[in-house]
CSV table of C-alpha atoms in Angstrom, one decimal:
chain,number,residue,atom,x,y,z
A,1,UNK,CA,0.0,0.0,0.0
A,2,UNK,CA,1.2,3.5,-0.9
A,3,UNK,CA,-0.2,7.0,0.3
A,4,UNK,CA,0.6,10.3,-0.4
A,5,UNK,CA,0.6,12.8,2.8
A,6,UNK,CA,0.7,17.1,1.8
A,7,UNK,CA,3.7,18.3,4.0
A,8,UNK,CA,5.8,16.3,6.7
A,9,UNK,CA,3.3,17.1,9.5
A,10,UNK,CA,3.1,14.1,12.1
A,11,UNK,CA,-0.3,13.5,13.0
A,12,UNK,CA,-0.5,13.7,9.3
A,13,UNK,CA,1.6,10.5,8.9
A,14,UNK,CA,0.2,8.9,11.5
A,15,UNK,CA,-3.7,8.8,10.1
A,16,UNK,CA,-1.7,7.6,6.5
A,17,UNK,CA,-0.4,4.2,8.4
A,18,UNK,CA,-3.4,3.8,10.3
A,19,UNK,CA,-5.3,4.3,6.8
A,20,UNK,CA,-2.8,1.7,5.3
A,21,UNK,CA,-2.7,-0.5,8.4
A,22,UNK,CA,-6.6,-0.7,8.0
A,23,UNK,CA,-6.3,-2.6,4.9
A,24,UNK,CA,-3.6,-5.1,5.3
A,25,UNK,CA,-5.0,-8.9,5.7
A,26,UNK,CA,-2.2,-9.7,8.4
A,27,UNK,CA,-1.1,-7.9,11.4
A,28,UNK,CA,1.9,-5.7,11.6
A,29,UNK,CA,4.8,-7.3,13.9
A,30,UNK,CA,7.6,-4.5,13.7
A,31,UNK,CA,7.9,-0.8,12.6
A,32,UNK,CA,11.3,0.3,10.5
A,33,UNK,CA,11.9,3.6,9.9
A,34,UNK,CA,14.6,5.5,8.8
A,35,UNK,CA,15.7,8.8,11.1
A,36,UNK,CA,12.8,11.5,9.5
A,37,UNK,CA,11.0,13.3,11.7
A,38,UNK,CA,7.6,12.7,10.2
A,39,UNK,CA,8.1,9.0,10.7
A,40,UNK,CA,9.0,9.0,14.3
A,41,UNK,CA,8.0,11.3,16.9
A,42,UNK,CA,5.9,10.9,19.9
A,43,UNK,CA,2.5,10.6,18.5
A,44,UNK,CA,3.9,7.5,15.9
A,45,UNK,CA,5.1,5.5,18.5
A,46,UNK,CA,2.0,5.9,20.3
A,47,UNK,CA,0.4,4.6,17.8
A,48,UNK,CA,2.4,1.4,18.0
A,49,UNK,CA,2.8,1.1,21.4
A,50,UNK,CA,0.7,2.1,23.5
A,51,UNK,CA,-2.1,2.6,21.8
A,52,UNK,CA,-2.4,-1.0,20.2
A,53,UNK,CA,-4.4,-2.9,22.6
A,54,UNK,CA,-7.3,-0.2,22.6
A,55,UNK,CA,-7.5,0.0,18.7
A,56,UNK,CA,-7.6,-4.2,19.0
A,57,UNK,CA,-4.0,-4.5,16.9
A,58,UNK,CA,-1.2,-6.5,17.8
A,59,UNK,CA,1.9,-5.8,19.2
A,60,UNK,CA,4.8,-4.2,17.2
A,61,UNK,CA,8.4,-4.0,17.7
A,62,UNK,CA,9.7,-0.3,16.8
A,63,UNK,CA,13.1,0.1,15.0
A,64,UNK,CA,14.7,2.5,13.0
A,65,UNK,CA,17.7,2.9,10.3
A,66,UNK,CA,20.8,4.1,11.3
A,67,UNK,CA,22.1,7.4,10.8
A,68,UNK,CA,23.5,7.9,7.6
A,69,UNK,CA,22.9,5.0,6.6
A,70,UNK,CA,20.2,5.6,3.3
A,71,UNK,CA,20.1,2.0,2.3
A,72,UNK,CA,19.2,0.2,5.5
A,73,UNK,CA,15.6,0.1,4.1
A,74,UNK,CA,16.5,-0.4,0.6
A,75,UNK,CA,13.6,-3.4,-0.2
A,76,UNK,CA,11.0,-0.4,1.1
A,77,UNK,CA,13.1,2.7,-0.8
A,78,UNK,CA,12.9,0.7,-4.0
A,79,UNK,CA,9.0,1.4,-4.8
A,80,UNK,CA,9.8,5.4,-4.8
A,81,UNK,CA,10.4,4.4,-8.1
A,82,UNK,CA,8.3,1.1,-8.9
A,83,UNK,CA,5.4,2.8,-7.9
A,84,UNK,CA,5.8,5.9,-7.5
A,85,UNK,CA,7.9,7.8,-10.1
A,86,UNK,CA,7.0,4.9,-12.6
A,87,UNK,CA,3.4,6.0,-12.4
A,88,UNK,CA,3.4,9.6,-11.6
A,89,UNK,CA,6.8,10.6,-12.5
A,90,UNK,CA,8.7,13.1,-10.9
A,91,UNK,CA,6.7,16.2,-11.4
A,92,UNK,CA,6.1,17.4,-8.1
A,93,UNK,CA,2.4,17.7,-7.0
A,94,UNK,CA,2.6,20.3,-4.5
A,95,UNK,CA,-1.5,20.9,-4.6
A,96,UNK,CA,-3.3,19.3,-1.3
A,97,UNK,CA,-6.3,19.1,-3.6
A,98,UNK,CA,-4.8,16.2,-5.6
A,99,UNK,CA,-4.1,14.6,-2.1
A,100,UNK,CA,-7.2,12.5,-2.3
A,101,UNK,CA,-7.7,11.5,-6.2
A,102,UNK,CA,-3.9,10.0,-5.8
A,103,UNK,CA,-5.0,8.3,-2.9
A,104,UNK,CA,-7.8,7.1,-4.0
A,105,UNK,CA,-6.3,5.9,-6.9
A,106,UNK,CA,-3.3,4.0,-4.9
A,107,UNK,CA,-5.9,2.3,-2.9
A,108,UNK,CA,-8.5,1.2,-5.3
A,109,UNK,CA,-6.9,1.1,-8.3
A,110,UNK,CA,-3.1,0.8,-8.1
A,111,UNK,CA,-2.0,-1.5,-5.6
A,112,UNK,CA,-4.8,-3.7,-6.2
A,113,UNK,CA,-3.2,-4.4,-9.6
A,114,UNK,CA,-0.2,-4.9,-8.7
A,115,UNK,CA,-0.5,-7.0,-5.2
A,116,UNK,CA,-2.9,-9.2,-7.2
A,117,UNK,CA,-1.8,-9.8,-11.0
A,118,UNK,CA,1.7,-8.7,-11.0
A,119,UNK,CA,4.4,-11.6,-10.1
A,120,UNK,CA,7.7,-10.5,-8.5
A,121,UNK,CA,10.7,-12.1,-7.6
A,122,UNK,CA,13.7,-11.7,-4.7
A,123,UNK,CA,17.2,-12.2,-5.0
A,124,UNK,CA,18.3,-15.7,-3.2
A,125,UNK,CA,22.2,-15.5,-3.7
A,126,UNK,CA,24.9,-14.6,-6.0
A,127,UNK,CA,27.6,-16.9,-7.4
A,128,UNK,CA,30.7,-15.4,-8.0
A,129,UNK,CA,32.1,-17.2,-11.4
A,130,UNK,CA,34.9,-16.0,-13.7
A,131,UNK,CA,35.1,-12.6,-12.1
A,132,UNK,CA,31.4,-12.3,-12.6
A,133,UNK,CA,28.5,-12.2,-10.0
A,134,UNK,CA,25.4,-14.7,-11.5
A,135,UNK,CA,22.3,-13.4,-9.7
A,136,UNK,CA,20.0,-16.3,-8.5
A,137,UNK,CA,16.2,-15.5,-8.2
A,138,UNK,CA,13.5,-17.2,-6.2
A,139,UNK,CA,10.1,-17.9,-8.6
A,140,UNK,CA,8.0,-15.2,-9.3
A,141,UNK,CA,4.9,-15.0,-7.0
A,142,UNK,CA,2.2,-12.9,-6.8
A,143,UNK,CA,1.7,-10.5,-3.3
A,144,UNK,CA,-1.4,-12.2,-2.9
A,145,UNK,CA,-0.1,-15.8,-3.6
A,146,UNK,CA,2.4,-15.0,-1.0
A,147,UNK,CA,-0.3,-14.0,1.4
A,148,UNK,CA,-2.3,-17.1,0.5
A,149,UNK,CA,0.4,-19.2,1.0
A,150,UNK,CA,1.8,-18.3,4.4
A,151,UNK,CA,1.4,-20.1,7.6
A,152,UNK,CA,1.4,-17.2,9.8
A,153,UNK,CA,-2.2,-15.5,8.2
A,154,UNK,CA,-5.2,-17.1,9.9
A,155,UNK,CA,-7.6,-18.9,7.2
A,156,UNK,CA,-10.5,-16.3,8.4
A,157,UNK,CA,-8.2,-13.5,6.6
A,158,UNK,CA,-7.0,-15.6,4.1
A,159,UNK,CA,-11.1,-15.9,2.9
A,160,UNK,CA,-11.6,-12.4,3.0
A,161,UNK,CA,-8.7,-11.2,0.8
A,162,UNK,CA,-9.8,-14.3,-1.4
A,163,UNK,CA,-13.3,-12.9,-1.8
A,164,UNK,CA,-12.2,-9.6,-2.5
A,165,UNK,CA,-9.6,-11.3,-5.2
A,166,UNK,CA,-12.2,-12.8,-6.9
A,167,UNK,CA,-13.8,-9.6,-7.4
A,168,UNK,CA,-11.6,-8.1,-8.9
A,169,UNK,CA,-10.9,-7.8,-12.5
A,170,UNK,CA,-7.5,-6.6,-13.7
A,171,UNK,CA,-8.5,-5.5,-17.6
A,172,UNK,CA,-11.0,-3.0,-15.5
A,173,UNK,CA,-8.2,-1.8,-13.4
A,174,UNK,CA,-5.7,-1.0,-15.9
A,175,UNK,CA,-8.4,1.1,-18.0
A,176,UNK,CA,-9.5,2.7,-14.6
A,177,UNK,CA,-5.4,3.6,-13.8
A,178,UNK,CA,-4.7,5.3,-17.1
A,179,UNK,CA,-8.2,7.4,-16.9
A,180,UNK,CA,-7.7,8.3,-13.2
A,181,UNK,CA,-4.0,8.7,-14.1
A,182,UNK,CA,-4.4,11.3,-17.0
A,183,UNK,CA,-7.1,13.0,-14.7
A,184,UNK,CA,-4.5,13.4,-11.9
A,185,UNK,CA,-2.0,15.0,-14.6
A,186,UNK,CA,-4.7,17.4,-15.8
A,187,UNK,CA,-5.9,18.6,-12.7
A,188,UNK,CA,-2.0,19.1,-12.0
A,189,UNK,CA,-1.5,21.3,-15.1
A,190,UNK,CA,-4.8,23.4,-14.3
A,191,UNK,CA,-3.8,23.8,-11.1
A,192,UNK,CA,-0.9,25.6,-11.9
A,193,UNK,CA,-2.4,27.9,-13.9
A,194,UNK,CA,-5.1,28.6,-11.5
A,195,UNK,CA,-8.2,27.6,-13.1
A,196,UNK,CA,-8.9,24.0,-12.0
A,197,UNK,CA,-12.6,23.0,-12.2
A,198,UNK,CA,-14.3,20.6,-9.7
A,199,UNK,CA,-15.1,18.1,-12.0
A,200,UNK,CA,-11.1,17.2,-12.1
A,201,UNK,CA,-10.9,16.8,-8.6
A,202,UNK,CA,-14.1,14.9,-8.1
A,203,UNK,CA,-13.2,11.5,-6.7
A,204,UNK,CA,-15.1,8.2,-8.2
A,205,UNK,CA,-17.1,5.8,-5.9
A,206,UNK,CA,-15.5,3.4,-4.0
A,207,UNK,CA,-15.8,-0.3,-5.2
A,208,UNK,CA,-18.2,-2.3,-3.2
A,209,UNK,CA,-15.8,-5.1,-2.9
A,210,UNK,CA,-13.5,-3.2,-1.5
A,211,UNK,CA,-16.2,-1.5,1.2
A,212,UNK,CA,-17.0,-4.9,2.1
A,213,UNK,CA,-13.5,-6.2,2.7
A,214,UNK,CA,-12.7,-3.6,4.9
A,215,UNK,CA,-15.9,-3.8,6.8
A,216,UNK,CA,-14.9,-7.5,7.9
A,217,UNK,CA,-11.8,-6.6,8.6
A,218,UNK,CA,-12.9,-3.7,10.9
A,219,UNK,CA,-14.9,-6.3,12.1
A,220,UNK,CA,-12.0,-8.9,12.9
A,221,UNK,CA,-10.0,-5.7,15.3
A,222,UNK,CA,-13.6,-5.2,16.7
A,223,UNK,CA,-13.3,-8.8,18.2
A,224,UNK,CA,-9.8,-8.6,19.3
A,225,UNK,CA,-10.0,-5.0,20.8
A,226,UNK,CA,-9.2,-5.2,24.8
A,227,UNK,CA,-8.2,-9.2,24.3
A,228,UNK,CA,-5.0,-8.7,22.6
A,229,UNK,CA,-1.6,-8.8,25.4
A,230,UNK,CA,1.4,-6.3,25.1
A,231,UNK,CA,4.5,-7.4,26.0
A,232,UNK,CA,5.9,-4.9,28.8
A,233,UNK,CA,9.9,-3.9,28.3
């Protein structure tokens, strides 16, 4: 999941990873960040410490990167451009009104397509031979295969991210990502001259599928909320 946040505000941050957290099928067990101050301050790591058993979530373990250090979180640094300058480029969008169409079309559109149709692959090793490093990869896998496939996702989730799988059709979400894409680049350019119309910025509905899925899984933290036991350090 990917969401775009106007300014560096920490509250700000906060409600994006508690939007993202919402719609994960698993539960968090650790927190990496590197050293900015919009990813840890006082009112994150309440949010992942204290404040867990009350919002029904599981413990997480809070680290950060070191200092100076850019590519202890190079797996996560990776998608600024896999997702993000692949698909909107690196124009900056500097307009908070184009905060929620991008959102909404990370969300609903976006990741969906690419966490459920689009394989990838992780380096296992690399041979050195003849003064050459040979790059071994694991087999290609699908986010959601991966999801389906691990022992550590209770089969209640598992059903609910299959249901919404199902649903979804990825012909209809590639035609829906270039319209909503070229809409985010128009309303960019009209913005800068001023003139934007609301019709630009008007967001579509959200999916049914999609209300659904994260209706049981508000459902599944409604169970657990005051039952779940932090660890005390």
């Amino acid at each position: 999941m990917s969401q775009k946040v106007y300014g560096k505000g920490s509250l700000v941050a906060v409600k994006a990873f508690e939007d993202i957290e919402d719609s994960l099928p698993f539960d968090l067990l650790g927190y990496d960040s590197d050293n900015g101050t919009e990813m840890m301050n006082q009112y994150m790591y309440k949010y992942l410490t204290t404040e867990r058993e009350e919002r029904g979530r599981s413990e997480v373990t809070v680290t950060r990167a070191r200092a100076y250090h850019s590519n202890d979180n190079a797996h996560v640094e990776q998608r600024n451009n896999s997702v993000a300058r692949k698909y909107l480029g690196y124009e900056r969008y500097g307009f908070k009104e184009l905060q929620p169409l991008i959102n909404y079309t990370y969300k609903y559109v976006l990741c969906p397509l690419l966490n459920h149709f689009c394989s990838v692959y992780k380096l296992k090793d690399k041979i050195l031979a003849k003064h050459r490093k040979n790059r071994i990869y694991g087999t290609p896998e699908k986010p959601y295969e991966k999801i389906i496939n691990s022992d550590y996702v209770s089969q209640e989730r598992k059903d609910i991210l299959k249901e919404l799988h199902d649903a979804l059709n990825p012909v209809l979400l590639h035609d829906k990502k270039q319209k909503l894409f070229e809409q985010i680049d128009l309303a960019n350019k009209e913005l800068q001259k001023g003139n934007c119309s609301t019709r630009l910025l008007t967001l579509p509905p959200i999916p049914n599928e999609f209300l659904i899925y994260e209706r049981k899984l508000k459902a599944i933290y409604e169970q657990n909320r005051g039952k779940i036991k932090l660890y005390k350090s």
